[in-house]
Short mmCIF file of C-alpha atoms and ligand atoms in Angstrom, two decimals:
data_model
loop_
_atom_site.label_atom_id
_atom_site.label_comp_id
_atom_site.label_asym_id
_atom_site.label_seq_id
_atom_site.Cartn_x
_atom_site.Cartn_y
_atom_site.Cartn_z
CA MET S 256 13.98 -8.41 -11.63
CA PRO S 257 16.44 -7.02 -14.56
CA PHE S 258 16.43 -3.18 -15.21
CA SER S 259 18.06 -3.42 -18.75
CA THR S 260 17.82 -5.24 -21.92
CA PRO S 261 20.88 -5.76 -24.78
CA ARG S 262 19.87 -3.83 -27.47
CA ILE S 263 19.02 -6.03 -30.81
CA ARG S 264 20.36 -5.01 -33.79
CA PRO S 265 17.46 -4.58 -36.79
CA VAL S 266 18.54 -6.26 -39.32
CA SER S 267 17.36 -4.69 -43.22
CA ASP S 268 14.78 -5.94 -45.56
CA ALA S 269 17.13 -5.95 -48.10
CA GLU S 270 19.97 -7.45 -45.51
CA ALA S 271 17.43 -10.24 -45.37
CA ARG S 272 16.64 -10.17 -48.37
CA ALA S 273 19.87 -10.79 -49.41
CA GLN S 274 20.41 -14.22 -47.03
CA GLY S 275 17.67 -15.59 -48.87
CA ARG S 276 14.58 -15.30 -45.86
CA GLY S 277 12.04 -14.98 -48.45
CA GLU S 278 9.06 -13.36 -49.47
CA GLY S 279 7.14 -10.18 -47.83
CA LEU S 280 8.98 -8.16 -45.37
CA GLY S 281 11.94 -10.68 -44.90
CA LEU S 282 12.21 -10.58 -41.00
CA VAL S 283 14.23 -11.70 -39.00
CA HIS S 284 12.21 -10.49 -35.79
CA ARG S 285 8.90 -11.46 -35.35
CA PRO S 286 8.16 -10.69 -31.65
CA ARG S 287 5.02 -12.63 -32.40
CA ARG S 288 5.96 -15.99 -32.27
CA ASN S 289 6.04 -15.77 -28.94
CA ARG S 290 3.03 -14.26 -28.20
CA LYS S 291 0.64 -16.78 -30.24
CA THR S 292 -0.63 -19.63 -27.84
CA ASP S 293 -1.36 -19.33 -23.97
CA TRP S 294 1.13 -21.92 -23.40
CA ALA S 295 4.01 -19.84 -25.14
CA ARG S 296 3.07 -16.47 -23.34
CA ARG S 297 2.58 -17.74 -20.14
CA LEU S 298 6.51 -19.49 -20.54
CA VAL S 299 7.91 -16.21 -21.80
CA ARG S 300 5.84 -13.74 -18.89
CA GLU S 301 8.44 -11.74 -16.76
CA THR S 302 6.37 -11.56 -14.35
CA THR S 303 3.24 -13.13 -12.64
CA LEU S 304 1.09 -12.02 -9.47
CA THR S 305 0.81 -14.57 -7.04
CA VAL S 306 -1.13 -14.68 -2.95
CA ASP S 307 2.15 -13.53 -1.86
CA ASP S 308 2.25 -10.29 -3.35
CA LEU S 309 -1.03 -9.13 -1.39
CA ILE S 310 -1.90 -6.94 1.51
CA TRP S 311 -4.93 -6.57 2.48
CA PRO S 312 -6.03 -2.81 4.49
CA ILE S 313 -8.80 -3.61 6.51
CA PHE S 314 -10.63 -0.77 8.21
CA ILE S 315 -11.94 -1.44 11.57
CA MET S 316 -14.65 -0.37 14.42
CA ASN S 317 -16.46 -0.36 17.76
CA GLY S 318 -19.19 -2.57 18.40
CA LYS S 319 -20.36 -6.61 17.83
CA GLY S 320 -21.19 -8.11 15.10
CA GLU S 321 -21.03 -5.12 13.31
CA ARG S 322 -20.48 -4.25 9.32
CA GLN S 323 -20.94 -0.80 7.80
CA ALA S 324 -20.76 -0.17 4.47
CA ILE S 325 -18.77 2.38 2.57
CA ALA S 326 -20.20 5.11 0.57
CA SER S 327 -17.25 6.35 -1.44
CA MET S 328 -15.85 2.55 -1.21
CA PRO S 329 -18.31 0.47 -2.41
CA GLY S 330 -17.68 -3.74 -1.57
CA VAL S 331 -15.88 -1.95 1.75
CA GLU S 332 -16.93 -2.46 4.67
CA ARG S 333 -15.89 -1.27 8.49
CA LEU S 334 -15.55 -4.57 10.54
CA SER S 335 -15.89 -4.58 14.51
CA VAL S 336 -13.60 -6.06 15.85
CA ASP S 337 -14.69 -9.63 16.02
CA GLU S 338 -15.75 -9.76 12.20
CA ALA S 339 -12.31 -8.90 11.87
CA VAL S 340 -11.10 -12.04 12.70
CA ARG S 341 -13.28 -13.44 10.94
CA ALA S 342 -12.25 -11.66 7.83
CA ALA S 343 -8.47 -12.45 9.27
CA GLU S 344 -9.68 -15.96 9.41
CA GLY S 345 -10.80 -16.14 5.86
CA ALA S 346 -7.40 -14.01 3.83
CA ALA S 347 -5.29 -16.47 6.13
CA LYS S 348 -7.40 -19.95 4.78
CA LEU S 349 -6.54 -17.73 1.16
CA LYS S 350 -2.64 -17.39 2.55
CA ILE S 351 -2.72 -13.91 2.32
CA PRO S 352 0.40 -12.89 4.36
CA ALA S 353 -0.61 -9.85 5.83
CA LEU S 354 -3.36 -7.26 6.70
CA ALA S 355 -2.89 -3.54 7.21
CA ILE S 356 -5.61 -2.33 10.04
CA PHE S 357 -6.56 1.24 9.89
CA PRO S 358 -9.04 2.18 12.87
CA TYR S 359 -12.61 4.20 12.57
CA VAL S 360 -12.03 6.43 16.27
CA ASP S 361 -15.43 7.01 17.77
CA PRO S 362 -14.95 10.81 17.33
CA THR S 363 -15.97 11.38 21.20
CA LEU S 364 -12.01 9.56 21.66
CA ARG S 365 -10.64 12.28 19.41
CA ASP S 366 -9.29 14.72 20.82
CA PRO S 367 -6.29 17.80 19.30
CA THR S 368 -3.00 15.80 20.32
CA GLY S 369 -5.07 12.60 19.50
CA SER S 370 -4.28 11.33 22.85
CA GLU S 371 -6.78 8.17 22.44
CA ALA S 372 -3.18 6.76 19.97
CA LEU S 373 -1.70 5.78 23.41
CA ASN S 374 -4.24 4.58 24.66
CA ASN S 375 -3.04 0.29 25.02
CA ASN S 376 -6.77 -0.71 24.57
CA ASN S 377 -7.83 1.46 21.75
CA LEU S 378 -9.45 -0.07 18.92
CA VAL S 379 -5.94 -0.87 17.05
CA CYS S 380 -4.73 -3.28 20.05
CA GLN S 381 -8.24 -4.59 20.47
CA ALA S 382 -7.72 -5.65 16.62
CA LEU S 383 -3.91 -6.60 17.43
CA ARG S 384 -4.35 -8.92 19.91
CA ALA S 385 -7.98 -10.42 19.00
CA ILE S 386 -6.30 -11.64 15.26
CA LYS S 387 -3.27 -12.08 17.41
CA ALA S 388 -4.48 -14.50 19.43
CA GLU S 389 -7.06 -16.87 17.35
CA ILE S 390 -5.12 -16.12 14.03
CA PRO S 391 -1.33 -16.34 15.02
CA GLU S 392 0.29 -16.95 11.65
CA ILE S 393 -1.11 -14.23 9.75
CA GLY S 394 1.18 -11.08 9.52
CA LEU S 395 -0.53 -7.53 11.60
CA ILE S 396 0.83 -4.43 10.04
CA THR S 397 -0.66 -1.11 12.35
CA ASP S 398 -0.19 2.39 10.61
CA VAL S 399 1.77 5.35 12.93
CA ALA S 400 0.03 8.64 11.90
CA LEU S 401 -2.17 10.25 14.28
CA ASP S 402 -5.20 10.99 11.74
CA PRO S 403 -7.46 8.65 12.97
CA PHE S 404 -7.00 10.10 17.09
CA THR S 405 -7.18 14.01 15.87
CA SER S 406 -10.31 16.45 15.77
CA HIS S 407 -8.68 18.09 13.29
CA GLY S 408 -7.78 14.79 11.21
CA HIS S 409 -3.89 15.72 11.09
CA ASP S 410 -1.25 13.49 10.89
CA GLY S 411 1.08 15.43 13.45
CA LEU S 412 0.35 18.04 16.36
CA LEU S 413 -1.19 21.12 15.23
CA GLU S 414 -0.39 25.15 15.75
CA GLU S 415 -3.08 26.96 16.04
CA ASP S 416 -0.55 28.94 13.11
CA GLY S 417 -1.66 25.76 11.25
CA ARG S 418 1.69 24.71 11.15
CA ILE S 419 2.18 20.76 12.42
CA LEU S 420 4.72 19.92 14.61
CA ASN S 421 7.39 18.33 13.66
CA ASP S 422 9.87 17.18 16.42
CA GLU S 423 7.10 16.94 19.27
CA THR S 424 5.14 14.67 16.78
CA VAL S 425 7.84 12.39 16.23
CA ASP S 426 7.48 12.00 20.40
CA ILE S 427 4.55 10.70 20.24
CA LEU S 428 4.33 8.46 17.35
CA VAL S 429 7.67 6.42 18.68
CA ARG S 430 4.83 5.84 22.15
CA GLN S 431 2.48 4.76 19.49
CA ALA S 432 4.31 2.16 17.81
CA LEU S 433 5.94 1.29 21.42
CA VAL S 434 1.70 0.85 22.05
CA GLN S 435 1.16 -1.28 19.10
CA ALA S 436 4.12 -3.00 18.74
CA GLU S 437 3.48 -4.59 23.11
CA ALA S 438 -0.43 -5.53 21.65
CA GLY S 439 1.13 -7.62 19.20
CA ALA S 440 2.12 -5.70 15.83
CA ASP S 441 4.53 -7.41 14.11
CA VAL S 442 5.49 -4.61 11.16
CA ILE S 443 4.68 -0.86 11.84
CA ALA S 444 4.11 1.22 8.98
CA PRO S 445 4.83 4.77 10.13
CA SER S 446 2.54 6.88 7.58
CA ASP S 447 3.01 10.55 8.81
CA MET S 448 5.76 11.79 7.03
CA MET S 449 7.22 13.74 9.84
CA ASP S 450 11.26 13.42 9.34
CA GLY S 451 13.50 11.91 11.03
CA ARG S 452 10.37 9.26 12.42
CA VAL S 453 11.90 5.90 11.30
CA GLY S 454 15.18 6.88 13.33
CA ALA S 455 13.23 7.53 16.54
CA ILE S 456 10.66 4.67 16.01
CA ARG S 457 13.77 1.95 15.32
CA ALA S 458 15.80 3.31 19.08
CA GLY S 459 12.71 3.52 20.55
CA LEU S 460 11.71 -0.16 19.36
CA ASP S 461 15.07 -1.19 20.22
CA ALA S 462 15.20 0.00 23.44
CA ALA S 463 12.03 -1.59 24.92
CA GLY S 464 13.46 -5.13 23.57
CA PHE S 465 11.34 -4.94 19.91
CA GLN S 466 14.70 -5.78 17.58
CA ASP S 467 12.23 -8.17 15.40
CA VAL S 468 9.66 -5.47 14.80
CA GLN S 469 9.87 -4.78 10.72
CA ILE S 470 8.99 -1.39 9.69
CA MET S 471 7.36 -0.78 6.72
CA SER S 472 8.22 2.60 5.55
CA TYR S 473 5.90 5.17 3.97
CA ALA S 474 8.63 6.74 2.45
CA ALA S 475 7.50 8.30 -0.49
CA LYS S 476 4.05 9.30 0.39
CA TYR S 477 2.17 11.88 -2.41
CA ALA S 478 -0.50 14.44 -0.53
CA SER S 479 -2.67 13.08 -3.08
CA ALA S 480 -6.81 13.09 -3.90
CA PHE S 481 -6.73 9.68 -4.91
CA TYR S 482 -6.89 9.48 -0.20
CA GLY S 483 -10.50 10.89 -0.66
CA PRO S 484 -12.46 7.24 0.12
CA PHE S 485 -9.90 6.77 3.11
CA ARG S 486 -10.82 9.51 4.74
CA ASP S 487 -14.92 8.66 4.13
CA ALA S 488 -13.70 5.56 5.61
CA ILE S 489 -11.79 6.73 8.59
CA GLY S 490 -13.91 9.45 9.00
CA THR S 491 -11.75 12.31 8.89
CA ALA S 492 -13.10 13.84 5.45
CA LYS S 493 -14.98 16.29 6.94
CA THR S 494 -13.03 17.28 10.23
CA LEU S 495 -9.83 17.70 8.06
CA SER S 496 -8.49 21.36 8.65
CA GLY S 497 -6.25 22.55 5.50
CA ASP S 498 -4.16 19.93 4.03
CA LYS S 499 -1.27 18.19 3.93
CA ARG S 500 1.08 19.46 1.65
CA THR S 501 3.31 20.67 4.53
CA TYR S 502 4.51 16.86 5.01
CA GLN S 503 2.73 14.95 2.66
CA MET S 504 5.38 15.05 -0.73
CA ASP S 505 4.16 17.59 -3.68
CA PRO S 506 3.17 15.27 -7.08
CA GLY S 507 5.81 16.47 -9.00
CA ASN S 508 8.64 15.80 -7.35
CA GLY S 509 10.65 11.85 -8.04
CA LEU S 510 14.22 12.72 -6.78
CA GLU S 511 13.02 14.04 -4.05
CA ALA S 512 11.22 10.52 -3.35
CA ILE S 513 14.71 8.62 -3.53
CA ARG S 514 16.23 11.53 -0.99
CA GLU S 515 13.43 10.91 1.12
CA ALA S 516 13.85 7.20 1.04
CA ALA S 517 17.33 7.22 1.65
CA LEU S 518 17.04 8.95 5.02
CA ASP S 519 14.44 6.46 5.88
CA VAL S 520 16.84 3.10 4.27
CA GLU S 521 19.65 4.79 6.71
CA GLU S 522 17.60 5.21 9.34
CA GLY S 523 16.71 1.11 9.98
CA ALA S 524 13.60 0.78 7.60
CA ASP S 525 13.60 -2.18 6.56
CA MET S 526 10.45 -2.47 3.59
CA LEU S 527 9.68 0.48 1.51
CA MET S 528 6.84 1.97 0.10
CA VAL S 529 5.22 4.39 -2.27
CA LYS S 530 1.55 5.51 -2.15
CA PRO S 531 -0.38 6.31 -4.06
CA GLY S 532 0.63 3.40 -6.43
CA LEU S 533 -1.05 2.90 -10.08
CA PRO S 534 -0.25 6.71 -10.62
CA TYR S 535 3.10 6.64 -9.45
CA LEU S 536 4.77 3.31 -10.66
CA ASP S 537 7.66 5.57 -12.15
CA ILE S 538 8.52 6.14 -7.87
CA VAL S 539 8.15 2.46 -7.41
CA TRP S 540 10.80 1.56 -9.89
CA ARG S 541 12.92 4.63 -9.25
CA LEU S 542 13.44 2.64 -5.22
CA LYS S 543 13.97 -0.06 -5.93
CA GLU S 544 16.07 0.39 -8.67
CA ALA S 545 18.40 3.01 -6.49
CA PHE S 546 17.57 0.59 -2.82
CA GLY S 547 16.97 -2.76 -3.96
CA LEU S 548 14.76 -3.20 -0.40
CA PRO S 549 11.60 -4.71 -0.64
CA THR S 550 9.38 -2.65 -1.82
CA PHE S 551 5.69 -2.42 -2.04
CA ALA S 552 2.68 0.24 -2.83
CA TYR S 553 -0.20 1.24 -2.10
CA GLN S 554 -3.59 0.82 -4.05
CA VAL S 555 -4.99 3.25 -2.67
CA SER S 556 -8.67 4.07 -1.96
CA GLY S 557 -9.36 6.70 -4.43
CA GLU S 558 -8.37 3.76 -7.46
CA TYR S 559 -9.90 1.25 -6.30
CA ALA S 560 -13.35 3.35 -6.03
CA MET S 561 -11.94 4.72 -9.41
CA ILE S 562 -11.84 1.10 -11.09
CA GLU S 563 -14.69 -0.76 -9.05
CA GLY S 564 -17.21 2.35 -9.44
CA ALA S 565 -16.43 0.99 -13.46
CA ILE S 566 -16.79 -2.33 -13.18
CA ARG S 567 -20.08 -1.62 -11.07
CA ASN S 568 -20.87 0.15 -13.54
CA GLY S 569 -20.09 -2.50 -16.41
CA TRP S 570 -17.72 0.15 -18.18
CA VAL S 571 -14.56 -2.40 -18.13
CA ASP S 572 -14.30 -6.29 -17.41
CA GLY S 573 -13.27 -6.90 -13.21
CA ASP S 574 -12.26 -10.19 -13.99
CA ARG S 575 -9.61 -9.15 -15.93
CA ILE S 576 -8.84 -5.27 -14.95
CA VAL S 577 -8.16 -5.98 -11.08
CA PRO S 578 -5.28 -8.51 -11.35
CA GLU S 579 -3.81 -6.60 -14.88
CA SER S 580 -3.76 -3.42 -12.17
CA LEU S 581 -2.22 -5.90 -9.60
CA LEU S 582 0.39 -7.28 -11.81
CA ALA S 583 1.32 -3.58 -13.41
CA PHE S 584 3.47 -2.70 -9.46
CA LYS S 585 4.92 -5.91 -9.99
CA ARG S 586 6.47 -5.37 -13.31
CA ALA S 587 7.13 -1.93 -11.93
CA GLY S 588 9.48 -3.59 -8.97
CA ALA S 589 7.09 -4.11 -6.47
CA ASP S 590 7.39 -7.41 -3.71
CA GLY S 591 4.15 -6.84 -3.23
CA ILE S 592 0.37 -4.68 -2.63
CA LEU S 593 -1.68 -2.98 -0.55
CA THR S 594 -5.13 -3.06 -2.22
CA TYR S 595 -8.29 -3.07 -1.05
CA PHE S 596 -9.06 -6.51 -3.63
CA ALA S 597 -6.75 -8.76 -1.69
CA PRO S 598 -9.26 -11.01 -0.92
CA ARG S 599 -11.37 -11.17 -4.54
CA VAL S 600 -8.08 -11.55 -6.26
CA ALA S 601 -6.68 -14.41 -3.93
CA GLU S 602 -9.68 -15.93 -3.94
CA ARG S 603 -9.55 -16.14 -8.06
CA LEU S 604 -5.75 -17.31 -7.99
CA ALA S 605 -6.98 -20.27 -5.90
CA ALA S 606 -9.43 -21.17 -8.16
CA GLY S 607 -7.20 -21.28 -10.64
N1 PBG Y 915 -2.49 8.79 7.44
C1 PBG Y 915 -3.33 8.27 7.18
C2 PBG Y 915 -3.42 7.43 5.81
N2 PBG Y 915 -2.80 6.03 5.92
C3 PBG Y 915 -3.14 5.58 4.64
C4 PBG Y 915 -3.67 7.01 4.23
C5 PBG Y 915 -4.75 6.68 2.39
C6 PBG Y 915 -5.26 4.88 2.20
C7 PBG Y 915 -5.62 4.97 1.15
O1 PBG Y 915 -6.66 6.36 0.48
O2 PBG Y 915 -6.63 3.73 0.94
C8 PBG Y 915 -4.12 7.96 4.87
C9 PBG Y 915 -4.71 8.49 4.39
C10 PBG Y 915 -4.01 10.49 4.93
O3 PBG Y 915 -2.56 10.44 4.34
O4 PBG Y 915 -5.19 11.23 4.74
MG1 MG Y 916 11.11 11.21 5.21
#
């Protein structure tokens, strides 16, 4: 990925005429030449999107043969574990490299400390085992954070005064990561934004013999309104008390993203992630440039809802806008994108 281009010396009209370069503007440089035909455009294209760039986030739920629509994410459904296995099979056929799994936890199982996160037979673990058993070739990424499991919808332990406890939460997150690794997770993706969790999880995984389990750190995760539909999907929209601004990043900050990522790299992150996606492409670029680590971006639920809503209204051309939105991530230096459009795009890419 080149990050600089040589400067082009402009040739003046007078110079060009003096060189006998024809009439009119006498231009030496005509960038349009490289765009004149489809073959020329393909030949000079700097970035491409392939199926290898896609990670598909899926929502899972209890039951059998169940698929449940999510109102704010038209076209996305919660899937019972058996349906998730079929979805994984379809994704593997399309050569999508990996899935990211998010649970809709039965509200009766949620409590203030998110204890269900540590149940080694919870929904996430059931899905991991079922998919691993039938579709071993697809990568499985699991989210480490307590929000699907807590009655208050926060990613960590909530004090009465509204504080989210850091170190106490990290202890639980390490155990959550171990539960997931034991059930077959290939990649642990901490999305909680507690300080020090990457190092603690790495140490915990290594001590338990999971040296080969990767960590994809949500290194720069912003306190964003673009997560709204996701909170509908996992059922925390109504229960979330307050907001997540004391742990997720302030949307005004860019340098802080580099500091956050530097800590995660030092603590042992194998891959970095930026979230949300399109509104934060500057951050993707800066992290890729600063660390050169595999860098991912999450085209989050609100971005999906905006694009899909406009497609469904006939306001934009879905066949073109979706791949264009994903190509933009690649151009910004991303190695891959978590996107709800993954299967749709993979199908189109396969069709050629
Ligand atoms: N830790 C939870 C988590 N993991 C991924 C998302 C958002 C994904 C999306 O919006 O698609 C969130 C939401 C949040 O932090 O509230
Ligand atoms: Mg951090």
